[in-house]
Every structure is written in C-alpha cells, then in structure tokens.
mmCIF file of C-alpha atoms in Angstrom:
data_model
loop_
_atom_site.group_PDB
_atom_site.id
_atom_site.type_symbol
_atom_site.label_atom_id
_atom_site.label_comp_id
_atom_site.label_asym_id
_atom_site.label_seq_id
_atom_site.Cartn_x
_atom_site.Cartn_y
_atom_site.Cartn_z
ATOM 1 C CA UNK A 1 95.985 120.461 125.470
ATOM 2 C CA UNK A 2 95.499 122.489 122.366
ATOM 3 C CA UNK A 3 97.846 121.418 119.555
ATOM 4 C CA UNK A 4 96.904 123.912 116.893
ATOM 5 C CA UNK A 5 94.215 126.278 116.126
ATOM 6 C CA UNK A 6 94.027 127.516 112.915
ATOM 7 C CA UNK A 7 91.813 129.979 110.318
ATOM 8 C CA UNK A 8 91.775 128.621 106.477
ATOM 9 C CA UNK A 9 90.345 131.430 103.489
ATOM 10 C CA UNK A 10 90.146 130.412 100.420
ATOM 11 C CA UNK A 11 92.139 126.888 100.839
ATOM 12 C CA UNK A 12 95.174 129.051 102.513
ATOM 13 C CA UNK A 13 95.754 129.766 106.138
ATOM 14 C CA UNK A 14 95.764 132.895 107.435
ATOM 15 C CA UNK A 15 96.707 132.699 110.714
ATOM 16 C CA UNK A 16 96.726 131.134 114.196
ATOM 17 C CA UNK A 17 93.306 131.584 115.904
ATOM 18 C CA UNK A 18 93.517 131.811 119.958
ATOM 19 C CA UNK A 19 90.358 129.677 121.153
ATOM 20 C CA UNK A 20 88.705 132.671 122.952
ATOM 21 C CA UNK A 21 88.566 134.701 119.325
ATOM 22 C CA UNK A 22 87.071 131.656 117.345
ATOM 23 C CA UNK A 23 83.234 132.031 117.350
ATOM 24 C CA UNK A 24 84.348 135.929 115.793
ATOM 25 C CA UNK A 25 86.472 134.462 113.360
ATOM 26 C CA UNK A 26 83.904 131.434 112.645
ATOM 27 C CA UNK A 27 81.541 135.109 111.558
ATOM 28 C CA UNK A 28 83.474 135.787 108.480
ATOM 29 C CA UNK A 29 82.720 134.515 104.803
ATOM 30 C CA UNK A 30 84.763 131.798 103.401
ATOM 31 C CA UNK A 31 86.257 131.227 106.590
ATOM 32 C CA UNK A 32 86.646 128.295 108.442
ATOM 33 C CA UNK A 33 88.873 126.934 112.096
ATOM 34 C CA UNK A 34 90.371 123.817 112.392
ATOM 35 C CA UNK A 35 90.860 123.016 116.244
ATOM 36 C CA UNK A 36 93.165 120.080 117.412
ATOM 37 C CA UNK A 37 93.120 119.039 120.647
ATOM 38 C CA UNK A 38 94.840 116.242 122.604
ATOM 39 C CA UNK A 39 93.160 114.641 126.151
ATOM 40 C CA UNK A 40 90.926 117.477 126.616
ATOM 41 C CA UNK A 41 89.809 118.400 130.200
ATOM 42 C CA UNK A 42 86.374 119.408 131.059
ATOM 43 C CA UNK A 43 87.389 122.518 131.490
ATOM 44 C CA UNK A 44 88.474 123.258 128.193
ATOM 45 C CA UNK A 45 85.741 121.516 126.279
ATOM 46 C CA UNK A 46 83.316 123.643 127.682
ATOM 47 C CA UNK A 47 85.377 126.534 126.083
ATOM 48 C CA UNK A 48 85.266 124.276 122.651
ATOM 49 C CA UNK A 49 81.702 124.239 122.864
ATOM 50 C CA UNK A 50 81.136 127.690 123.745
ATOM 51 C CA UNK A 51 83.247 128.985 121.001
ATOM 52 C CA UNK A 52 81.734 126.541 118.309
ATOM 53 C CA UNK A 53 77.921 126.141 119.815
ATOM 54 C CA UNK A 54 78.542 122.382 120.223
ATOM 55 C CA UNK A 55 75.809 119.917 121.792
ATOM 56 C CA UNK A 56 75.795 118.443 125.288
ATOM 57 C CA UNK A 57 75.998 115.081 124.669
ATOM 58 C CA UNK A 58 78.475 115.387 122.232
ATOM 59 C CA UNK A 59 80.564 117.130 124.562
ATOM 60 C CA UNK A 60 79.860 114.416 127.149
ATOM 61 C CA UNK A 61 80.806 111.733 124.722
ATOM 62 C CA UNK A 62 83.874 113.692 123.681
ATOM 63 C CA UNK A 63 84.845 113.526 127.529
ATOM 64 C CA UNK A 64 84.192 110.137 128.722
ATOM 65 C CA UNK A 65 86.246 108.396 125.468
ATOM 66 C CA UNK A 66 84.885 104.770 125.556
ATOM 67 C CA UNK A 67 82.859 105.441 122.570
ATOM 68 C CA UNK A 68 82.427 102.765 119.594
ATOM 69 C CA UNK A 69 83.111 104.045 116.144
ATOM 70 C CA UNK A 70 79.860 106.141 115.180
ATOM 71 C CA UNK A 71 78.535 109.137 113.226
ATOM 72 C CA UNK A 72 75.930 111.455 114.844
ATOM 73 C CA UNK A 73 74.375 114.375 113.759
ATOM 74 C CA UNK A 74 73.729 117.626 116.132
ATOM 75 C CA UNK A 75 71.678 120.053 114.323
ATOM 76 C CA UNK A 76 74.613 121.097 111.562
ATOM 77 C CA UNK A 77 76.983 119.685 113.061
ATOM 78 C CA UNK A 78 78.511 115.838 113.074
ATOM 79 C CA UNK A 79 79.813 114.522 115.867
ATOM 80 C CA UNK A 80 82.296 111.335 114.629
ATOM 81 C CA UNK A 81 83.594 108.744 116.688
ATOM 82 C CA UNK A 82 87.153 106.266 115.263
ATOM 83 C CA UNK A 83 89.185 103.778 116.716
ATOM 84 C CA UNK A 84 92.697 104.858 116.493
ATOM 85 C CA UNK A 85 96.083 102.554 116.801
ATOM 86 C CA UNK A 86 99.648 102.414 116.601
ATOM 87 C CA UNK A 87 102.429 100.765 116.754
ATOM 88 C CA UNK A 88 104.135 101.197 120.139
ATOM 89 C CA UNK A 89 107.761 98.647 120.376
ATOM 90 C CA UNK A 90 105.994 96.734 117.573
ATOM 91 C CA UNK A 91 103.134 96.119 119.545
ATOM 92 C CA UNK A 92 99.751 97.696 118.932
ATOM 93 C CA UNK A 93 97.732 100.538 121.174
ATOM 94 C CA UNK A 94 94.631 101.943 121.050
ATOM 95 C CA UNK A 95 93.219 105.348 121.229
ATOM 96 C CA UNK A 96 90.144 107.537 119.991
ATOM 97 C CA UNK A 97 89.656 110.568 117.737
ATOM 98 C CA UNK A 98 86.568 112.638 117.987
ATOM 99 C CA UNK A 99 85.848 115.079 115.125
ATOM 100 C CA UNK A 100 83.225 117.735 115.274
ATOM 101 C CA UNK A 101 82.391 118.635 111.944
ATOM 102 C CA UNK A 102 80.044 121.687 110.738
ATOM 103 C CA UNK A 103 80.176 124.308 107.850
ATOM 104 C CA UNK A 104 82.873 126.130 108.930
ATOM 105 C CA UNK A 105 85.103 124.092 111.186
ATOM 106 C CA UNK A 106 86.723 121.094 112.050
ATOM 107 C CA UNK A 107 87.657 119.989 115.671
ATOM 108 C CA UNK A 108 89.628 116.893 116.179
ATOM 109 C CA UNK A 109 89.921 115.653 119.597
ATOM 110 C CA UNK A 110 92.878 112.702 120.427
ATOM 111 C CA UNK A 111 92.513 110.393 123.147
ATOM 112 C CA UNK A 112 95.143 107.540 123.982
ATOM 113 C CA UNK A 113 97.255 106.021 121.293
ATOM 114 C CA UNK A 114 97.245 107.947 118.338
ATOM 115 C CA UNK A 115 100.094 109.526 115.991
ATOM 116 C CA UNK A 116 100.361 113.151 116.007
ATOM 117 C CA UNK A 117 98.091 115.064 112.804
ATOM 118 C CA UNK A 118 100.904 117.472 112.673
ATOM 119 C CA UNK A 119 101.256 115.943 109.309
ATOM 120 C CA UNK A 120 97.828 116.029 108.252
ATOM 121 C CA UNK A 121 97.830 119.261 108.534
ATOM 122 C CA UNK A 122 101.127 120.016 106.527
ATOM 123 C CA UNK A 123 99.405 117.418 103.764
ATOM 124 C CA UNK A 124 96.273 119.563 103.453
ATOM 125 C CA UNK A 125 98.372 122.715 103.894
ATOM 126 C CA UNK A 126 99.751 121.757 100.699
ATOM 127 C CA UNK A 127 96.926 121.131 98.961
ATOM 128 C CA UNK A 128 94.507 124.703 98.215
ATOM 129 C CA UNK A 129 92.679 123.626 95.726
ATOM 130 C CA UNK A 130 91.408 120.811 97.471
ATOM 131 C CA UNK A 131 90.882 122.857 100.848
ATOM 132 C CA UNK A 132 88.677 125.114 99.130
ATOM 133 C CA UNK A 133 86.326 122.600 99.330
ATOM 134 C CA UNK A 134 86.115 123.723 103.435
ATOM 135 C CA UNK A 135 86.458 121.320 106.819
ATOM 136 C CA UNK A 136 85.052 118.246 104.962
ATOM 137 C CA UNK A 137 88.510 117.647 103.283
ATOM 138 C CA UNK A 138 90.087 117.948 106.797
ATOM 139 C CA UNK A 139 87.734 115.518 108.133
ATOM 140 C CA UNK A 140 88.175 113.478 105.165
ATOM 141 C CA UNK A 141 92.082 113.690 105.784
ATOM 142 C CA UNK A 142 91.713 112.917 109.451
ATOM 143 C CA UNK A 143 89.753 109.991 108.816
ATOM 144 C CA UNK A 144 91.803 108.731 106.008
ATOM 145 C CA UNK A 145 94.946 108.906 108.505
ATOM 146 C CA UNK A 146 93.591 107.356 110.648
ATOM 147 C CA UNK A 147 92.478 104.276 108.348
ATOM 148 C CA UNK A 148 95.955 103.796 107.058
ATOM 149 C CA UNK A 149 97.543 102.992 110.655
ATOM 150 C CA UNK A 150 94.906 100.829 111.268
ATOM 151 C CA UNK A 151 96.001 98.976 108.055
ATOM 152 C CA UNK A 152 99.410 99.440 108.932
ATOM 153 C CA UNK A 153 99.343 97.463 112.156
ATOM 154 C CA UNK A 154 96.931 95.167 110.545
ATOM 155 C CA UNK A 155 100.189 94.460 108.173
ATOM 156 C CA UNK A 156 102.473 94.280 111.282
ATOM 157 C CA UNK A 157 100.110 91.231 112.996
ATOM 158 C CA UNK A 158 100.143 89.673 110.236
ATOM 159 C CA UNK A 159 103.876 89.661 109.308
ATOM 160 C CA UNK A 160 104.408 88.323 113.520
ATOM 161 C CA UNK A 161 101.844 85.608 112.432
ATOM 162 C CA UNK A 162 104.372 84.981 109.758
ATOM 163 C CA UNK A 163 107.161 84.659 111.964
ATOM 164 C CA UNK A 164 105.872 82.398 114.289
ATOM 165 C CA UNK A 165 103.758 80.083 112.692
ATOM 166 C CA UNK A 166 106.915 77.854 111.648
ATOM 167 C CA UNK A 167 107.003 77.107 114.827
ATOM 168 C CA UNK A 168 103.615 75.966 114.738
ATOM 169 C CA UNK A 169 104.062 73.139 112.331
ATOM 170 C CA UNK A 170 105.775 70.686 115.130
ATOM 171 C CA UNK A 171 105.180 68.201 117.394
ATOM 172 C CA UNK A 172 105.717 69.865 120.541
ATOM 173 C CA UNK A 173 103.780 72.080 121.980
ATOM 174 C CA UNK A 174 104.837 75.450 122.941
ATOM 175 C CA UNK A 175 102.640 77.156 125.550
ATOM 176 C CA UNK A 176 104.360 80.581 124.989
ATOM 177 C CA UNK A 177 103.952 80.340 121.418
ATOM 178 C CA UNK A 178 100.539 79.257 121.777
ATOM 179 C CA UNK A 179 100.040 82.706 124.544
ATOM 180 C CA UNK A 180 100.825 84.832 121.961
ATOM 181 C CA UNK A 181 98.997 84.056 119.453
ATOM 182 C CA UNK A 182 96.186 83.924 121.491
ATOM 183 C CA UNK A 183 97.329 87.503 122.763
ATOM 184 C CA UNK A 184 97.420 88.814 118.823
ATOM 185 C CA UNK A 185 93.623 87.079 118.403
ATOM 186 C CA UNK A 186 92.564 89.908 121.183
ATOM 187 C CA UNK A 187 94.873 92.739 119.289
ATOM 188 C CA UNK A 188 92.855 91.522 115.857
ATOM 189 C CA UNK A 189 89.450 91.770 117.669
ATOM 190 C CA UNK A 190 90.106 94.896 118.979
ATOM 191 C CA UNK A 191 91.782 96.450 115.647
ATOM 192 C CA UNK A 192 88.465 94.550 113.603
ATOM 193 C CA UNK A 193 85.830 96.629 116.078
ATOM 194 C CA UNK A 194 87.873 99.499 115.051
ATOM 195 C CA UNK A 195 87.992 98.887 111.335
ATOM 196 C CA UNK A 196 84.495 97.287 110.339
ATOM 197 C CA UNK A 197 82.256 100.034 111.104
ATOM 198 C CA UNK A 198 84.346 102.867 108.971
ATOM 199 C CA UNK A 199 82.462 102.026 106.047
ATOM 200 C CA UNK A 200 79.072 102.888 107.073
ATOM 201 C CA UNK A 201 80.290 105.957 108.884
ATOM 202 C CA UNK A 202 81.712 106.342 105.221
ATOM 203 C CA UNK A 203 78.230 105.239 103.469
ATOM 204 C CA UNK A 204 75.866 107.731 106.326
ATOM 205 C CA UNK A 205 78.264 110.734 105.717
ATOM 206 C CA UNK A 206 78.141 110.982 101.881
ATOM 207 C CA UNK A 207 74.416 109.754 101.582
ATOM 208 C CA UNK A 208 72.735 111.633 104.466
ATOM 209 C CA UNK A 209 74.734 114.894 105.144
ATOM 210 C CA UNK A 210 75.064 116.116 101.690
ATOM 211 C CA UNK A 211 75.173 119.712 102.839
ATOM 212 C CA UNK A 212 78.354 119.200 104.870
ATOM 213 C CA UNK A 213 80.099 116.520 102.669
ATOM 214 C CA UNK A 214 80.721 118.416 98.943
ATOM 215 C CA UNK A 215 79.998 116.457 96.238
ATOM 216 C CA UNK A 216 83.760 116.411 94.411
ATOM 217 C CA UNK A 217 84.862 114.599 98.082
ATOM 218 C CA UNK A 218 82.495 111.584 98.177
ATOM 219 C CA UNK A 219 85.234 109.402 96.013
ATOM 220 C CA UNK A 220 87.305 110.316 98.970
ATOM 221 C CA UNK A 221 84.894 109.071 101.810
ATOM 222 C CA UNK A 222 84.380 105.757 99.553
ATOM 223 C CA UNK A 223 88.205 105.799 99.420
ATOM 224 C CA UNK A 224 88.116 105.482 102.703
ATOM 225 C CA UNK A 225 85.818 102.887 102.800
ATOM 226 C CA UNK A 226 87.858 100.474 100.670
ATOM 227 C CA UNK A 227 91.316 101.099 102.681
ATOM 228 C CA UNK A 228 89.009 99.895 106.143
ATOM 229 C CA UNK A 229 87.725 96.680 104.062
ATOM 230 C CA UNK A 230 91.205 95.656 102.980
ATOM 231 C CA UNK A 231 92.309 95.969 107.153
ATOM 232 C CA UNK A 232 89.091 93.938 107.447
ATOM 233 C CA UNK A 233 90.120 91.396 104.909
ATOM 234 C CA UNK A 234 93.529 90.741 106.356
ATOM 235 C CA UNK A 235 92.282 90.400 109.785
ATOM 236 C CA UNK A 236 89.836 87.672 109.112
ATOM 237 C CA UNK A 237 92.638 86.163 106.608
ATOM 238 C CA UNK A 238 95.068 86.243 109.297
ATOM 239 C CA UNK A 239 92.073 85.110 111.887
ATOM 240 C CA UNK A 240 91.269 82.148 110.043
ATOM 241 C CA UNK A 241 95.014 80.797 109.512
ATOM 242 C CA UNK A 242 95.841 81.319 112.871
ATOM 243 C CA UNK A 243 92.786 79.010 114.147
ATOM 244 C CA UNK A 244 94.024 76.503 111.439
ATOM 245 C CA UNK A 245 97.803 76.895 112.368
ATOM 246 C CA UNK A 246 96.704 76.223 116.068
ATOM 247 C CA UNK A 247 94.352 73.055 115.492
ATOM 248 C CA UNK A 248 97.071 71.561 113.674
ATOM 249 C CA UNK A 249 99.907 72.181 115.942
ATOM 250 C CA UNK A 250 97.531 70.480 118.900
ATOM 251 C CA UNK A 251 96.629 67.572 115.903
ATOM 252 C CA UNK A 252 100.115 66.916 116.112
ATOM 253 C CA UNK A 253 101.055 67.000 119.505
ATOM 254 C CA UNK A 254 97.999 64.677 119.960
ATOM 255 C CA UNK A 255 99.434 62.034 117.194
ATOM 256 C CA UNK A 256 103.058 62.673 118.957
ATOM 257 C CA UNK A 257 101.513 61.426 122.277
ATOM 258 C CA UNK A 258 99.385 58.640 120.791
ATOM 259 C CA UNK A 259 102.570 57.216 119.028
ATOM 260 C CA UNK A 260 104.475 57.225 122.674
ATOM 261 C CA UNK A 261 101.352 55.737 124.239
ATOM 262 C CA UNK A 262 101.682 52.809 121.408
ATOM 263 C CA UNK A 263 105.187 52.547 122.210
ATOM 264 C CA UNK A 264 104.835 52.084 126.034
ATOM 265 C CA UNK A 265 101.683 50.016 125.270
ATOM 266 C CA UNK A 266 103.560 47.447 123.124
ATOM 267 C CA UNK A 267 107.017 47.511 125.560
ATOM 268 C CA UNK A 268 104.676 46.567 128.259
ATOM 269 C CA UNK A 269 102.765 43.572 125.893
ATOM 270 C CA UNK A 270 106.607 41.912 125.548
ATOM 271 C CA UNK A 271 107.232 42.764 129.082
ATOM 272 C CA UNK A 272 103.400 41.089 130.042
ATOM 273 C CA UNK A 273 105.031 37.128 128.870
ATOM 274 C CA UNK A 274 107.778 37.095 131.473
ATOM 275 C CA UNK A 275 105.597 38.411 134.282
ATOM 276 C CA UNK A 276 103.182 35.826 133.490
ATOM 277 C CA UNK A 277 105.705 33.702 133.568
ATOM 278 C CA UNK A 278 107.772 34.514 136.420
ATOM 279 C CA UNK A 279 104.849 34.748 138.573
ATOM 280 C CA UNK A 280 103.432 31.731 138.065
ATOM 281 C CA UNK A 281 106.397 29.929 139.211
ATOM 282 C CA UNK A 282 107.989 32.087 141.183
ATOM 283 C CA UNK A 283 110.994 31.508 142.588
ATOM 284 C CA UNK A 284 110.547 27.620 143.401
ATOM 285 C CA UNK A 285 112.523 26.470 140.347
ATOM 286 C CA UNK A 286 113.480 22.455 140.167
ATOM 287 C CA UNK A 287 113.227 21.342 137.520
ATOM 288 C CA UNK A 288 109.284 22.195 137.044
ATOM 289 C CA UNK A 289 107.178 22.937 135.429
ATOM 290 C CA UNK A 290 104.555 20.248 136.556
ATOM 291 C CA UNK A 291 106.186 19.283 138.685
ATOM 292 C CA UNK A 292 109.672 17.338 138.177
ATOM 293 C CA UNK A 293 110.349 17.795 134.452
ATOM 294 C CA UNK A 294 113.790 18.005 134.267
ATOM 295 C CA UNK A 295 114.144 20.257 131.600
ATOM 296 C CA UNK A 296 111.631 22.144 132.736
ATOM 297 C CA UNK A 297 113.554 25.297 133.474
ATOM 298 C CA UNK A 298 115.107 26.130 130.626
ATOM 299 C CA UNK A 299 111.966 25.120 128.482
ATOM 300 C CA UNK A 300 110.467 28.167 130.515
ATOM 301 C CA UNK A 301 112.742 30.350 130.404
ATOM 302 C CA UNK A 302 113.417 29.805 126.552
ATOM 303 C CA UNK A 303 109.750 29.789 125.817
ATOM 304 C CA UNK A 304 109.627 33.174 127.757
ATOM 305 C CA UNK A 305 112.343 34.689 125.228
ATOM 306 C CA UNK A 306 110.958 32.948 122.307
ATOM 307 C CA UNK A 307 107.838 34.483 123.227
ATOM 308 C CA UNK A 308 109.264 37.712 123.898
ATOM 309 C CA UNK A 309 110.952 38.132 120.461
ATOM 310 C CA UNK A 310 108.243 37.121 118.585
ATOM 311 C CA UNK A 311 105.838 39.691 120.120
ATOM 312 C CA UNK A 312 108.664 42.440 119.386
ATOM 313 C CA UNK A 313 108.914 41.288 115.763
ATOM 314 C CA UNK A 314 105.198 41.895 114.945
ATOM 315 C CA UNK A 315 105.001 45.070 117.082
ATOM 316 C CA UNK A 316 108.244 46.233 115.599
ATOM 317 C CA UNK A 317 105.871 45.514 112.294
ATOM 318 C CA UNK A 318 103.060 47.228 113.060
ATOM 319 C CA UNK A 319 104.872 50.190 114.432
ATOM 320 C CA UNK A 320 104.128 50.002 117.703
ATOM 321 C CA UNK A 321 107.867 49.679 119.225
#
C-alpha cells in the first residue's frame, strides 16, 4: 500500500519516515513528508489522516475514487482530485490521483491506471534548489506528470486515427472500422473530462491559496495549464476529423448504392420492352400481330430488339448501365 514515505530539509532528504512517526517529524522546522500511497484501504487512510490531521470528507472522497477532477480546500490543507491514464497494449486506461497538500507535506494517493511516481520523485530528488520551495513543487511535479501522459495518449489516439482513416476514404463500408472509431470517440471523451478542468484547478491554486503555492512556482502551475490545453486541442482536432472522416465514408457508401440502384433500375427499363411485349402476345404466335400479318413475328420480335438497344444506348449515355 505505501510506496514511499519520505522527510525533505532544506530541498534534501533525510530519511525514510515510518507512517506511525510522521505527525513528530511533521513538528520540526523546515521539514516536510511526502507520503505515496497506492489503492489505499480504509484502514490505512485513517492512519494517513491521523498522522497528518486530514478532513473527513476528504478522506471519504480519497476512498470511494469516482471523483471528477477538482480542487478543495480543508482548513490548510488542499485536497486535489486528477484524471490519470496510460497506455496499456496501446490502448488507454484510466485511474485517479488524490493529493493532499498542506505546509509541510504532500500525500499522493493512486487509484487504477496510473504510472508509477517512482520517477517523480528521483526528478525532484535531483532538483534542491527547487525543493526548497517545500511540498508545492512536489504537487506541482505530480500534477505536471500526470498532464504529460494524458498528452501522451492524446498523441497515441490520434496517430490510430491516422492509421485508419485511409480506410475511411472508400466506398465500402466497414462496420469494424466504423466500431472502433466509435470506441476511440468514448476513449477521447473520457481523456477530454480528464484534461479540460486542469486549468482551473491550475487558475484556483495559484490565485486563491497563495500561502501554500510560493510565488517563484506559479509559472509552473500555468505550465501546467498550457500542456492540458494542447491535450484539449488535439482531442477536439482529432474529434472533429473523425466525425468528418465518418460522414464521408457513409456519403460514399450512399453514392456507391445509389449508382447500383441506377444500374438495376435501367437493366430492368431494357428488360420492361420485351415483357411488354412478350406478354401481350404470349405464346400464340402466327403470324400476328392483329391478327394474320404475315410478317408479323419477326416485326415484333425485331421491334423488341430495336427497342431494346436503343434504350441501352441512351442509358449507357446517361450512366445509368
């Protein structure tokens, strides 16, 4: 359950922190934990909240993890709520991160479908100066993590789209084809809901929580931001050719079946003349038609083909055989 749990002085660590010694070592100056957790059970997130004075409700949220993407604030603390995804056999998946963020700590909380922070940590690790600034960074690093996949597999949809949409431009219709990208229109939804609301969880953390959020790491939050409105860009880019793509594959299955429908239609005109014709006289041939003409016959029947050919000729024309 608990992937790391760590103490930070002075933009260095100092040392793994075991969860029951936290709220001492959250006591000292210039100190501050950073708590990752993965699936949490109630159990230990009572601990958590013990240990860093956390609010019910954030704690029940933090739980249940069917939250949209939100910022809250609990007293000093913020309580913030992302969309995660990755790429799992080149398909996307969905998780949630909760962070708890306060003075002095950071607690990040993965649900579902999320890539491991393992490196997050070794990125801020190597970077003192900037942890100095105290479990905003983290957050900020967390959150900007986070952002990136979602642009990655933002990227990967739309290179499939790519792929496929050749396959669009025919006249045939494909229903597989066509389930799929209807299956990627739900993945873009879903990765959009994520993506969309990063910006004013962005715009309330660096305009209302000052006292958390330093001043030297707003660029960083707005950063953010811009990274979530690119993934938002491609989406509806993607979105919008894929409606297209689909409208005119149907367009031209529709003209493909119109053109056999003026094919058959035109086959049967010709076809109309001899069984006109041929029913009218039936099989009673002498001589006929009315009644004893002797050449009668073959009048009909060359009139028939005469007929015949001629309608062919101006269908043949007109494109309609």
């Amino acid at each position: 359950m608990i992937i790391n749990s760590a103490a930070y002085r002075h933009g260095k660590k100092i040392g793994d922190v075991p969860i029951d010694d936290i709220s001492e070592v959250l006591k000292e100056p210039d100190t501050f934990v950073w708590l990752g957790v993965l699936d949490p059970k109630i159990e230990l997130l009572k601990q958590i909240q013990v240990e860093f004075g956390l609010h019910d409700l954030a704690i029940e949220d933090a739980l249940l993890a069917h939250q949209r993407p939100k910022v809250e604030a609990y007293g000093e603390t913020l309580f913030v709520v992302m969309n995660t995804a990755q790429l799992v056999d080149d398909l996307p998946s969905f998780g949630e991160t909760h962070i708890f963020l306060g003075h002095n700590f950071v607690v990040s909380i993965r649900h579902g479908a999320s890539s491991s922070y393992q490196q997050v940590r070794a990125r801020c690790e190597s970077m003192p100066a900037l942890m100095t600034k105290g479990p905003a960074f983290v957050a900020y690093s967390i959150m900007d993590f986070i952002t990136d996949h979602l642009y990655e597999v933002a990227d990967e949809i739309q290179t499939r789209f790519e792929a496929i949409e050749a396959h669009l431009f025919t006249d045939e219709y494909d229903r597989e084809t066509i389930n799929r990208l209807y299956r990627m229109k739900a993945e873009m939804l879903h990765l959009r809901s994520a993506a969309t609301p990063i910006d004013e969880i962005c715009r309330q953390m660096t305009r209302l929580h000052e006292d958390l959020i330093p001043k030297e790491l707003r660029p960083y939050f707005r950063d953010i931001s811009d990274h979530a409105l690119k993934t938002v860009t491609i989406l509806d880019s993607v979105r919008e050719m894929m409606t297209t793509a689909i409208q005119i594959n149907l367009a031209l299955v529709t003209f493909s079946q119109n053109e056999t429908v003026k094919r058959l239609a035109g086959w049967g005109a010709i076809l109309a003349v001899p069984t006109l014709v041929f029913s009218l006289y039936g099989m009673n041939f002498k001589w006929m038609p009315e009644l004893d003409f002797k050449y009668g016959y073959p009048v009909a029947v060359t009139g028939t083909i005469v007929a015949c050919v001629y309608l062919f000729r101006r269908l043949r024309k007109s494109g309609w055989v």
